[in-house]
Coordinates of C-alpha atoms in Angstrom, one line a residue:
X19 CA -45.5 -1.4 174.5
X20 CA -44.9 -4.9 172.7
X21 CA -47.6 -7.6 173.8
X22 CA -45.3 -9.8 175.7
X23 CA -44.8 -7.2 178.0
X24 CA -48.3 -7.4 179.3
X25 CA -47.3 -11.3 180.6
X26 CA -43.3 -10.7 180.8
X27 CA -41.6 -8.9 183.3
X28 CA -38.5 -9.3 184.4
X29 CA -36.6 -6.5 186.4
X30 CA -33.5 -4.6 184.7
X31 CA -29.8 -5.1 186.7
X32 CA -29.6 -1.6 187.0
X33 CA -32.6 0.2 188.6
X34 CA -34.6 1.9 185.5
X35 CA -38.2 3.4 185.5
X36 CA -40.9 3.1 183.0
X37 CA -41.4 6.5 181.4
X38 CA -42.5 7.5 177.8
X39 CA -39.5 8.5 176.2
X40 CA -41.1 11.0 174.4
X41 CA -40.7 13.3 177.7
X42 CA -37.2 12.1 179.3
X43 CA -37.3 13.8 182.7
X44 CA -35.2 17.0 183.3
X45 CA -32.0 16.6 185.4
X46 CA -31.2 20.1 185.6
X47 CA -34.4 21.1 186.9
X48 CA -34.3 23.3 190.2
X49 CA -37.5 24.4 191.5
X50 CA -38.2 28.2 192.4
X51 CA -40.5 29.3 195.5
X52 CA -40.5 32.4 194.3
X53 CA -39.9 35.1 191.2
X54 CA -37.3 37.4 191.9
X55 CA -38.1 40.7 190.1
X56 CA -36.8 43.9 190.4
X57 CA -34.4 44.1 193.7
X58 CA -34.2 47.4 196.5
X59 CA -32.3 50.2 195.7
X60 CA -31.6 51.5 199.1
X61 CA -33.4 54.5 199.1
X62 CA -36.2 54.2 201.6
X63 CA -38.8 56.6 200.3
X64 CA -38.4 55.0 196.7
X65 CA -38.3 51.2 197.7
X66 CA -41.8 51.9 200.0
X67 CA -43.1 53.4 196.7
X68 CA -42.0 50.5 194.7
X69 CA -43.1 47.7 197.5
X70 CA -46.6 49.5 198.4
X71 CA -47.7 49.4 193.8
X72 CA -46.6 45.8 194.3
X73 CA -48.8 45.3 197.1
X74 CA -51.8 46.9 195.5
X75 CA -51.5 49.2 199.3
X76 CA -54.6 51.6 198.2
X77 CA -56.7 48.5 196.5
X78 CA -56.1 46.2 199.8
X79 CA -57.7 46.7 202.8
X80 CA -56.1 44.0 204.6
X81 CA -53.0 45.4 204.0
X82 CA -51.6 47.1 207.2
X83 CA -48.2 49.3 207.6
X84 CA -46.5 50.5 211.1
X85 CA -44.2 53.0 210.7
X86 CA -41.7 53.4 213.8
X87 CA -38.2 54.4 214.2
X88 CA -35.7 52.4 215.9
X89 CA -31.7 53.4 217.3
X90 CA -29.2 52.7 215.2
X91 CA -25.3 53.6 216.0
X92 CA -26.7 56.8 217.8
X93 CA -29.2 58.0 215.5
X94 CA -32.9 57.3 214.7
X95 CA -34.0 55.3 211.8
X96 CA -37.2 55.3 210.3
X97 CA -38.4 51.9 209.6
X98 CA -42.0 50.5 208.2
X99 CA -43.5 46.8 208.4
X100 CA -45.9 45.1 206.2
X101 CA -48.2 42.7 207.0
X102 CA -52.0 41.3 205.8
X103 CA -54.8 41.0 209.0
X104 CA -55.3 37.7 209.6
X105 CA -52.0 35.6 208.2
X106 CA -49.8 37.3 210.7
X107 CA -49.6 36.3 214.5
X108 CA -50.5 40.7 215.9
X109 CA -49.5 39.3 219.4
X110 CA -46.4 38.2 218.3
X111 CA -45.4 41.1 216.2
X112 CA -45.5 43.2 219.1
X113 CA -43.8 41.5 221.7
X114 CA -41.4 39.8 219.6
X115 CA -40.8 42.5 216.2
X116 CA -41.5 45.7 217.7
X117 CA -41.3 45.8 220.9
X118 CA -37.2 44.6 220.9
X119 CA -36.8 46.9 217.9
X120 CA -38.6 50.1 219.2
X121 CA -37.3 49.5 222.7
X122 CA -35.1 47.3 222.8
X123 CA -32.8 49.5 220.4
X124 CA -32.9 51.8 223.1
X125 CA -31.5 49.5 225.7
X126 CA -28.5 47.7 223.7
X127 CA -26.1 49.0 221.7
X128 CA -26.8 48.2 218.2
X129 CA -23.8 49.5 215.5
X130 CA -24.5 47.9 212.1
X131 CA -28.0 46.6 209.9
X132 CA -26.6 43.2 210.8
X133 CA -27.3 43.0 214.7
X134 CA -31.2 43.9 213.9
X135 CA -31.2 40.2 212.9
X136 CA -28.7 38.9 215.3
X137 CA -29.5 40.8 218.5
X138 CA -33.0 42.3 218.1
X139 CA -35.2 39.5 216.3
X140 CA -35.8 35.9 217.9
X141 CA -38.0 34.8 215.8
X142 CA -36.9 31.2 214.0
X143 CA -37.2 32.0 210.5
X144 CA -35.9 35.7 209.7
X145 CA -34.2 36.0 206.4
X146 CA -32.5 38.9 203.9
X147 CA -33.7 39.9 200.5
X148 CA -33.6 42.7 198.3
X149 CA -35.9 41.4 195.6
X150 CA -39.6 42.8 195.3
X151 CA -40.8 39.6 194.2
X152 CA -40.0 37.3 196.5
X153 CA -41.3 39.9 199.5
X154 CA -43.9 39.8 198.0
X155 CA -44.5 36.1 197.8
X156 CA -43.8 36.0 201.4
X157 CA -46.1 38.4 202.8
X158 CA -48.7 36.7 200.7
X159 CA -47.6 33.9 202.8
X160 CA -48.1 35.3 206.3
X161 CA -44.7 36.8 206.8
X162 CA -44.2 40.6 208.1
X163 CA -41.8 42.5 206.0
X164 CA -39.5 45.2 207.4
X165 CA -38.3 48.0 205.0
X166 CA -35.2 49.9 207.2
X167 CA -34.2 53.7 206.3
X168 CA -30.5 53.6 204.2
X169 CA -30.4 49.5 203.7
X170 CA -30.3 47.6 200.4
X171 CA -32.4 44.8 201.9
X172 CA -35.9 44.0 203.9
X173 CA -36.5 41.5 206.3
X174 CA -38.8 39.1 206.1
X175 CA -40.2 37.7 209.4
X176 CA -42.1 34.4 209.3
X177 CA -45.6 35.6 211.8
X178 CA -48.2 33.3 210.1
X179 CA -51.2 32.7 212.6
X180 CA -53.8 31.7 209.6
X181 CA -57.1 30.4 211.2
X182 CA -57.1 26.8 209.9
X183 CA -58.7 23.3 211.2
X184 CA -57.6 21.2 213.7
X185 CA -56.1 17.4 213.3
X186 CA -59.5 15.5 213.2
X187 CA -60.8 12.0 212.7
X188 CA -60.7 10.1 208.9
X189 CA -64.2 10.8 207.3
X190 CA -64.5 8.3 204.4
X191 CA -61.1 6.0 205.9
X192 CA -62.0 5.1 209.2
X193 CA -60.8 1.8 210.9
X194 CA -61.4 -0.3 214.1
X195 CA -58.0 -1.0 215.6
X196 CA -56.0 1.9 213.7
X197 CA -55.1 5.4 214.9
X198 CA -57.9 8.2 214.1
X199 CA -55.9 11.3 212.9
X200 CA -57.0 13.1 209.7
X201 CA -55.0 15.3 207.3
X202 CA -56.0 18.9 207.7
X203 CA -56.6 21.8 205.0
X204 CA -52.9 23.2 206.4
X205 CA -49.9 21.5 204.5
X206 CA -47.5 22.1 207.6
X207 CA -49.9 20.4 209.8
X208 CA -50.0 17.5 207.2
X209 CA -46.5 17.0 206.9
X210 CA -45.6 17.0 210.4
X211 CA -48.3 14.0 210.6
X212 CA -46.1 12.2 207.9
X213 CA -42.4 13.0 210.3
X214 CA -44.1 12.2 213.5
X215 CA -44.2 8.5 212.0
X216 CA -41.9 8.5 210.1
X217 CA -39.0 9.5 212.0
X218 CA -35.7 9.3 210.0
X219 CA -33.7 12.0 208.6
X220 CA -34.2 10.6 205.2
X221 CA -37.6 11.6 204.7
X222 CA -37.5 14.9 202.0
X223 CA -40.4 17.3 201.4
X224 CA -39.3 19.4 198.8
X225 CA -41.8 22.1 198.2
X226 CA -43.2 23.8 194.8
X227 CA -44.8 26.7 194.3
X228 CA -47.8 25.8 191.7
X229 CA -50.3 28.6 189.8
X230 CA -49.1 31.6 188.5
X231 CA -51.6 33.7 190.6
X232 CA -52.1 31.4 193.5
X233 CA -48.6 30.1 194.1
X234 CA -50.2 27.1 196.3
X235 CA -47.9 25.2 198.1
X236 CA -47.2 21.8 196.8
X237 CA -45.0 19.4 198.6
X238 CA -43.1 16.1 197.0
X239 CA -42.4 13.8 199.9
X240 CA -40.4 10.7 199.8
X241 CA -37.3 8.5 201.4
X242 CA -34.6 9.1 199.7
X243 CA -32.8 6.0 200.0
X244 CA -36.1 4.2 199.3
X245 CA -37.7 5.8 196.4
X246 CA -36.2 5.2 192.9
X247 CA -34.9 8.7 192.1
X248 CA -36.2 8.6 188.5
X249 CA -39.7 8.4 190.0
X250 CA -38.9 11.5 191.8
X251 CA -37.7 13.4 188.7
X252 CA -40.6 12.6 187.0
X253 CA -43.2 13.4 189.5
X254 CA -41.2 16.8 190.1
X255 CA -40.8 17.5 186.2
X256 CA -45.0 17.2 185.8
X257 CA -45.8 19.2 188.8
X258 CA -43.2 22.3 188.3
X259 CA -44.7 22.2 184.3
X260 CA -47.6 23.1 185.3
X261 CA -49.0 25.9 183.5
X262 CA -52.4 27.2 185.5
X263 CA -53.5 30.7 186.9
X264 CA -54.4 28.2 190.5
X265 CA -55.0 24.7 191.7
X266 CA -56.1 24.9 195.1
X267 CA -56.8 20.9 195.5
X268 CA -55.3 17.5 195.1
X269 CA -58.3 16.9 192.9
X270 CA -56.9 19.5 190.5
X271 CA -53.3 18.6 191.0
X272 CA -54.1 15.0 189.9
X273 CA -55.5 16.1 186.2
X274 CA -53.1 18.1 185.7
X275 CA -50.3 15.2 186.2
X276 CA -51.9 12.3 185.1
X277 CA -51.3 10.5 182.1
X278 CA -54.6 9.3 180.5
X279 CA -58.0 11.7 181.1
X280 CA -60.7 10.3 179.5
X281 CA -59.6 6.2 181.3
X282 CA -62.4 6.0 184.0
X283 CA -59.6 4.3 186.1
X284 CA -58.0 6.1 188.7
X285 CA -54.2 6.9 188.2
X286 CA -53.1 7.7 191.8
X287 CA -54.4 7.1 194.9
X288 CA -55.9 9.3 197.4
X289 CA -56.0 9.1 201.3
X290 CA -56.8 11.3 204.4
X291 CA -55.1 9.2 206.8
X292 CA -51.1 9.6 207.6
X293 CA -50.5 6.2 208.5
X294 CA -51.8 5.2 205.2
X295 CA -49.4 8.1 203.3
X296 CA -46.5 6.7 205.5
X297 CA -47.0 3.2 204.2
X298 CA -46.5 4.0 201.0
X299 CA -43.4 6.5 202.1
X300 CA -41.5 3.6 203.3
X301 CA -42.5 1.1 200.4
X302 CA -40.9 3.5 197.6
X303 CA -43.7 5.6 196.9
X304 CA -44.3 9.5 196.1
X305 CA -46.8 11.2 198.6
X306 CA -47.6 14.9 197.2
X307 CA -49.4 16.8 199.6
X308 CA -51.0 20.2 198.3
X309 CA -51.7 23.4 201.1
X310 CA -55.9 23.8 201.2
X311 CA -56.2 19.9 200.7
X312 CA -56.9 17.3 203.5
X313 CA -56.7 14.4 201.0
X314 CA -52.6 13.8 199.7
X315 CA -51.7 11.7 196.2
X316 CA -49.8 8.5 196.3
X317 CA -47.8 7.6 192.9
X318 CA -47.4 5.2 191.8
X319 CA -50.2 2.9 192.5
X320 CA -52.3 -0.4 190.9
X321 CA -55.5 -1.4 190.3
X322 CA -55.1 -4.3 193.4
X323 CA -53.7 -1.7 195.2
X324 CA -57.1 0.6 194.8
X325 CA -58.5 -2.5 196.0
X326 CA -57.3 -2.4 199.4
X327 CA -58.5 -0.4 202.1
X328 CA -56.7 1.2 205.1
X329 CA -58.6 -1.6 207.2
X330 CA -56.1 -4.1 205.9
X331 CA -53.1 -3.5 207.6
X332 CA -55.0 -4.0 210.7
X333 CA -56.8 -7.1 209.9
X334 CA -55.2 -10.9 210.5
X335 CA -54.2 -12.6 207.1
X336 CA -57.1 -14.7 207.1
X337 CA -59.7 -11.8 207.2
X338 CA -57.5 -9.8 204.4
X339 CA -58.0 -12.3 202.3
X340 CA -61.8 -13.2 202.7
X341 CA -62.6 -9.2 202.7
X342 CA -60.5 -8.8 200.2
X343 CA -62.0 -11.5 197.9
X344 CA -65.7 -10.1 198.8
X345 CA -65.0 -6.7 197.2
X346 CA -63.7 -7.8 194.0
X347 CA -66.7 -10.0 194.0
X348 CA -68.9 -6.5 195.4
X349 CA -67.0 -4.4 192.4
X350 CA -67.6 -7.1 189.8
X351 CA -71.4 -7.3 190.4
X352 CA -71.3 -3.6 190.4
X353 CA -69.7 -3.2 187.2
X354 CA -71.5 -6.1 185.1
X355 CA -75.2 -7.6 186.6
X356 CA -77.0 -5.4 185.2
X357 CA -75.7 -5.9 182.2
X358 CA -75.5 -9.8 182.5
X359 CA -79.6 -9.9 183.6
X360 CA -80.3 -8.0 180.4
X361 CA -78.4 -9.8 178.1
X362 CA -80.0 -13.3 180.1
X363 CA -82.8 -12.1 179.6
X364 CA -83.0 -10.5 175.5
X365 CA -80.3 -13.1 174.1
X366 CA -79.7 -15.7 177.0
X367 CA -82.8 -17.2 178.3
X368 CA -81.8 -21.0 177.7
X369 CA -78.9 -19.8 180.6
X370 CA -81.9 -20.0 183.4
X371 CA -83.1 -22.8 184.8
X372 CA -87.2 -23.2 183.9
X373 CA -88.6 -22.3 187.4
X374 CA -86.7 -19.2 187.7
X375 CA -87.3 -18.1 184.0
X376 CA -91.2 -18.4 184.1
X377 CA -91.2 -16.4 187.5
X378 CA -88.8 -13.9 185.8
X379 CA -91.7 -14.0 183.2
X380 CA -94.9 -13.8 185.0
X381 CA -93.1 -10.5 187.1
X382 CA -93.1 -9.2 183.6
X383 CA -96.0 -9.8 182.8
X384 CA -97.4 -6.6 183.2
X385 CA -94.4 -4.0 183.0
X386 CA -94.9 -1.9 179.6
X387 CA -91.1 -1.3 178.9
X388 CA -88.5 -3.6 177.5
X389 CA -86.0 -4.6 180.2
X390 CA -83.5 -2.4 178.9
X391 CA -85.2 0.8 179.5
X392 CA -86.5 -0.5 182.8
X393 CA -83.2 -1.2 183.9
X394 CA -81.9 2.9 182.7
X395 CA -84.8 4.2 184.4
X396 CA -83.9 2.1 188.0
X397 CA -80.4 3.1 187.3
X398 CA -81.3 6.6 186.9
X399 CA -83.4 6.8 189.5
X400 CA -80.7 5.6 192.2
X401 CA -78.2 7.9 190.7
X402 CA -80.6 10.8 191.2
X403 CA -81.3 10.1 195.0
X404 CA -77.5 9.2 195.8
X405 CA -76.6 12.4 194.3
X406 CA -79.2 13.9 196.2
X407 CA -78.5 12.7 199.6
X408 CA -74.9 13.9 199.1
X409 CA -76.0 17.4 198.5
X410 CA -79.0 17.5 201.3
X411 CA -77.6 18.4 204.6
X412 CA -75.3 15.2 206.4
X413 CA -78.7 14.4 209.1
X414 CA -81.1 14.1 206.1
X415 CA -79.0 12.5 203.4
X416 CA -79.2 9.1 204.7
X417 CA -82.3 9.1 205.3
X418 CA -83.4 10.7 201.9
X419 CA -81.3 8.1 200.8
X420 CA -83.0 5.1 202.5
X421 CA -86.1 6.0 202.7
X422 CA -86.2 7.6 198.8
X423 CA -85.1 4.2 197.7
X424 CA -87.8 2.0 199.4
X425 CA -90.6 4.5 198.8
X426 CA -89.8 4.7 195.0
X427 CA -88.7 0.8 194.7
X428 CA -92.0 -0.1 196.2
X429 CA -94.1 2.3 194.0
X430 CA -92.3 1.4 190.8
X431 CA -93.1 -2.7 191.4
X432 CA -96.5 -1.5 192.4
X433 CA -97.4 0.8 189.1
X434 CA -96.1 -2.0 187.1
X435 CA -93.1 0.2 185.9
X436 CA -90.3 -2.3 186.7
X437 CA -89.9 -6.0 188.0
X438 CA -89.4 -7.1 191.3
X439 CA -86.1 -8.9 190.2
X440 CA -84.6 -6.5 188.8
X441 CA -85.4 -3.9 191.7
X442 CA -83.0 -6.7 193.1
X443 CA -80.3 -6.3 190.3
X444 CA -80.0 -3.0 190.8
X445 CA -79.7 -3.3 194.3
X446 CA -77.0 -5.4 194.8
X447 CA -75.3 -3.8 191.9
X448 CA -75.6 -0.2 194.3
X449 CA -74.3 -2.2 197.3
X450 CA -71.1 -3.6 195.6
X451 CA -70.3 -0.1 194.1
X452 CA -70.5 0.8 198.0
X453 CA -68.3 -1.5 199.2
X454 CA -65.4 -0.7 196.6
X455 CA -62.9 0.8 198.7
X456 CA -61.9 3.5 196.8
X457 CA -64.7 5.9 195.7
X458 CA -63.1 6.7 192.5
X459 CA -63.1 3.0 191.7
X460 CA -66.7 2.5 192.3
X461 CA -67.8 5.7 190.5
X462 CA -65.7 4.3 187.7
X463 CA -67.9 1.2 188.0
X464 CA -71.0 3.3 188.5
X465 CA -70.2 4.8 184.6
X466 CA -69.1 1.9 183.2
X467 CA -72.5 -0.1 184.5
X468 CA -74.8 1.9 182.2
X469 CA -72.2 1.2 178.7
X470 CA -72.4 -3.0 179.6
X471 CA -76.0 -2.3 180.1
X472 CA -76.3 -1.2 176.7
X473 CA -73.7 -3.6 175.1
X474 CA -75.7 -6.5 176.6
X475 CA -79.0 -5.2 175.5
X476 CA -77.2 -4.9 171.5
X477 CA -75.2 -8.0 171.9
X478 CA -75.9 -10.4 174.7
X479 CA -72.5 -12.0 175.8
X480 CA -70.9 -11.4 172.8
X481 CA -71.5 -7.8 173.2
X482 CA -70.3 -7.8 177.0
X483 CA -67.0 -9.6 176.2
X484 CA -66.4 -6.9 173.6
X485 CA -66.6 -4.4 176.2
X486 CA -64.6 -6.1 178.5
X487 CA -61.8 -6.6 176.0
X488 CA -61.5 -3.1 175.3
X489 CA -61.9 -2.0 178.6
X490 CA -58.7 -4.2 180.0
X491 CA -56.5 -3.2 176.6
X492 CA -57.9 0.8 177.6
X493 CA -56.8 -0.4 181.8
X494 CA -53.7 -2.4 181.1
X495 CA -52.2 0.0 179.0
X496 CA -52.7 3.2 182.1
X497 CA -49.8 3.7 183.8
X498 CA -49.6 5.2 187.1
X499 CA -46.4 7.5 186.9
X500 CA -44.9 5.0 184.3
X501 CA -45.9 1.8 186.3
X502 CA -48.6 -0.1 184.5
X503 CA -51.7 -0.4 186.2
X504 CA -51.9 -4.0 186.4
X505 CA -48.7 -5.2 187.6
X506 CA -48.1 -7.3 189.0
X507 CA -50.3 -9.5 186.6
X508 CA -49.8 -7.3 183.3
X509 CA -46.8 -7.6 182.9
X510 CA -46.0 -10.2 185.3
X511 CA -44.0 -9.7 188.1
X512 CA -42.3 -10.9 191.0
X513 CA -45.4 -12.7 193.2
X514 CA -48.1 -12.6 189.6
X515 CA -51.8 -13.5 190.5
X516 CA -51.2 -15.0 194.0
X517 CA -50.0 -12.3 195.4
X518 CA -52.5 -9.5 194.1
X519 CA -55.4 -11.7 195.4
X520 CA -53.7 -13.1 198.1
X521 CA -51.7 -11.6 200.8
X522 CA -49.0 -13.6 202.7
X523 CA -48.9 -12.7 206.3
X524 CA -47.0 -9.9 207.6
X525 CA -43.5 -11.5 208.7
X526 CA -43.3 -13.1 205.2
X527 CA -43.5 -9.6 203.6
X528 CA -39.9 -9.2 203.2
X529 CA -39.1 -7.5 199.7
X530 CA -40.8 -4.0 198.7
X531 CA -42.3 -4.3 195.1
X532 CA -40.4 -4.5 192.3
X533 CA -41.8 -2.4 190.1
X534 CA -41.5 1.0 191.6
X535 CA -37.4 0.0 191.8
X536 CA -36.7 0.9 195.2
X537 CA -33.4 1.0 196.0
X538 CA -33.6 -0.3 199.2
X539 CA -35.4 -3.5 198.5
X540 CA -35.4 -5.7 202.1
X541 CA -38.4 -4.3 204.5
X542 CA -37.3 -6.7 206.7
X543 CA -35.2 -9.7 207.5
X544 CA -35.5 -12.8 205.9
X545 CA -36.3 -14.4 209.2
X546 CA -38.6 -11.5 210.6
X547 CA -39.4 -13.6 213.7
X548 CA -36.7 -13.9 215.6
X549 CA -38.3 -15.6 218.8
X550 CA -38.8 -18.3 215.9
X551 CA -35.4 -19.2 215.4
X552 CA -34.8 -21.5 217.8
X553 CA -37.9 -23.2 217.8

């Protein structure tokens, strides 16, 4: 990336997406659900053999069989079905698999293999195969599999009844005037969330199996005349590469697919709230959703973007703004005060007026460590008791939190250890990290405190503007699924500065961002208001 193109953007005529070209993405790419393996070869007694070593039968003891016979063109049949306790629905297998099949075989007429499926079964999803791998992928996956006497196939029959969590409230994403569902831990559950709002038959979820022992469901959701398709490519080329025994979270997915590792600086965005995930659906983003997971990843996203809380859509323009203003303020003390008041104080004292500086002094007066070291001990001292009142259980942690920091505050000023001003530092630098919308944000901040504590204490200012220089060449050059991470200011696009610290009111929204190319760029009309028009 040339220089310019941190300050220069200007959108291609045809539609074209920032991606290394060093990986082009993979056109021909189909994604599997399953491995095929070796397929049925009719013979009932040697297929069971075959399917019950695949199964590991003797090793499982959630593995259960029912043999049974059925009528078939006058004669009996032997027939045996697979299933694992507690993914398949027992109720349903015997009043809609066996009972038609062991009775209702009896009653009707049934001449060929084909009218098991068409006359016997009424489940909705019944389907034909004759390879051992992919029954075996579905049992795993709460389906009951039925081996028939003198057929080349099985039938899988989709039972699951998995115990699972119900649709509950947003945890760490809750709002006043928005709705209050959750994701759950079941993808199916989660992407009916996503449809229910987004009703329009050009939402796809187009599912992956990921982990070569786990197989965990992974789905890619997106509009397709929205989304730029090269953005779908790519996000579908990195998750099918995957090369991993399991990932059973979005929090794994998300290191396996994003670009830079050791950048502090989150790459994609995570949410637990639907109407959030459907936003970004309709403004051209990718929402992958992965099964065991109640939090799904938006990609692409930006730094302003992490900025932003779910709150926002619900707020008048006025508040936006203000709010919006007072956490880039909150994430700015939290990243550099304490590193400011030690470089103030070692290098910078002519900075302070002379009132302020002798009482800065005389609260010194008595401490027996340089400021430095009583600033790391404050710092790890809050890190300590925040780390413990997330592990304590949820009715003690705040108040191991509140009450640890007051006690230990108080006792420190008291012993002399630290200053009362800079028990002040460090609390206000702890509040802004709180009120960072995004957690990974403010832990990045939270890091990223204790290195500009120690540039100021080598440097003073000097030292501190190093740090900063390399930290925006290290965050300007992140891209979020080949968008930089500081459009639309570096590079410059349509809107610059204004609009990622300002936003316009809703009805004057009308264009989706440029950068993630949509193809469908209006959100709404040019004159959104209609009742406005002949005013």
């Amino acid at each position: 990336m040339k220089l310019r193109d941190f300050f220069l953007y200007a959108p291609k005529a045809e539609p074209e997406f920032m991606l290394d070209e060093e990986s082009p993405p993979d056109k021909d790419y189909s994604p599997q659900l399953s491995e095929g393996g070796p397929e049925l070869s009719g013979n009932y007694k040697k297929d069971r053999a075959i399917l019950e070593q695949e199964l590991a039968s003797e090793e499982n003891g959630d593995l259960k069989s029912r043999e049974f016979t059925l009528r078939l063109a006058g004669r009996d049949v032997r027939c045996i079905m697979y299933f694992f306790d507690g993914l398949a629905d027992k109720e349903g297998m015997n009043d809609f698999i066996l009972r038609p099949l062991m009775e209702g075989s009896r009653r009707t007429e049934i001449r060929s293999y084909s009218d098991i499926m068409n006359v016997l079964l009424v489940q909705s999803e019944v389907k034909e195969t004759n390879t051992i791998g992919t029954l075996a992928f579905d049992i795993n996956f709460g389906s009951a599999i039925l081996l028939i006497e003198g057929y080349g196939k099985a039938i899988s029959i989709d039972v699951k009844a998995w115990v699972h969590r119900a649709v509950g409230e947003p945890i760490t994403e809750r709002v006043l005037r928005g709705p209050n569902d959750a994701f759950s831990e079941q993808i199916r559950e989660n992407t009916a969330l996503i449809r229910h709002l987004v009703r329009n038959k050009s939402l796809i979820s187009k599912e992956l199996a990921v982990g070569t022992i786990s197989q965990t469901p992974v789905s890619i959701m997106y509009i397709k005349n929205v989304v730029s398709p090269q953005l779908v490519r790519e996000v579908e080329r990195r998750i099918s590469s995957i090369n991993a025994d399991y990932i059973f979270s979005s929090a794994e997915l998300e290191q396996y697919i994003e670009e830079k590792s050791l950048i502090t600086l989150p790459q994609f965005m995570t949410t637990e709230r639907p109407d959030r995930a459907a936003r970004a659906l309709l403004s051209g983003r990718v929402v992958v959703l992965v099964d065991g997971s109640p939090f799904v990843l938006i990609m692409p996203t930006t730094v302003f973007e992490l900025n932003e809380s779910a709150e926002d859509h619900f707020l008048r323009t006025p508040y936006i703004n203000m709010v919006r203003l007072v956490r880039l303020v909150a994430f700015l003390f939290s990243l550099l005060l304490p590193g400011l008041y030690v470089a103030i104080v070692g290098f910078h004292t002519e900075m302070v007026p002379t009132d302020m500086l002798m009482s800065i002094v005389a609260a010194r007066d008595k401490v027996p460590f340089p400021t430095v070291v009583e600033i790391i001990i404050m710092e790890l001292a809050l890190e300590i008791i925040r780390e413990a009142g997330v592990r304590v259980p949820a009715p003690s942690g705040t108040t191991l939190s509140i009450v640890g920091a007051l006690i230990l505050g108080q006792a420190a000023v008291s012993a002399n250890i630290v200053s009362p001003v800079l028990i002040i530092i460090v609390s206000i630098a702890a509040i802004g990290s709180f009120a960072t919308p995004n957690y990974y944000l403010g832990l990045s901040a939270r890091l990223l405190r204790f290195v500009y504590i120690f540039l100021g204490a080598a440097a003073g200012f000097v030292g501190i503007m190093a740090g900063l220089f390399i930290n925006a060449v290290l965050w300007i050059s992140t891209r979020s699924m080949g968008v930089p991470m500081f459009v639309p200011v570096a590079p410059l696009s349509r809107g610059g500065v204004p609009k990622a610290l300002i936003s316009p009111p809703i009805w004057k929204q009308e264009l989706r961002d440029d950068y993630v190319n949509p193809q469908r760029k209006p959100m709404q009309g040019f004159i959104s208001r209609g009742w406005k028009r002949h005013e």
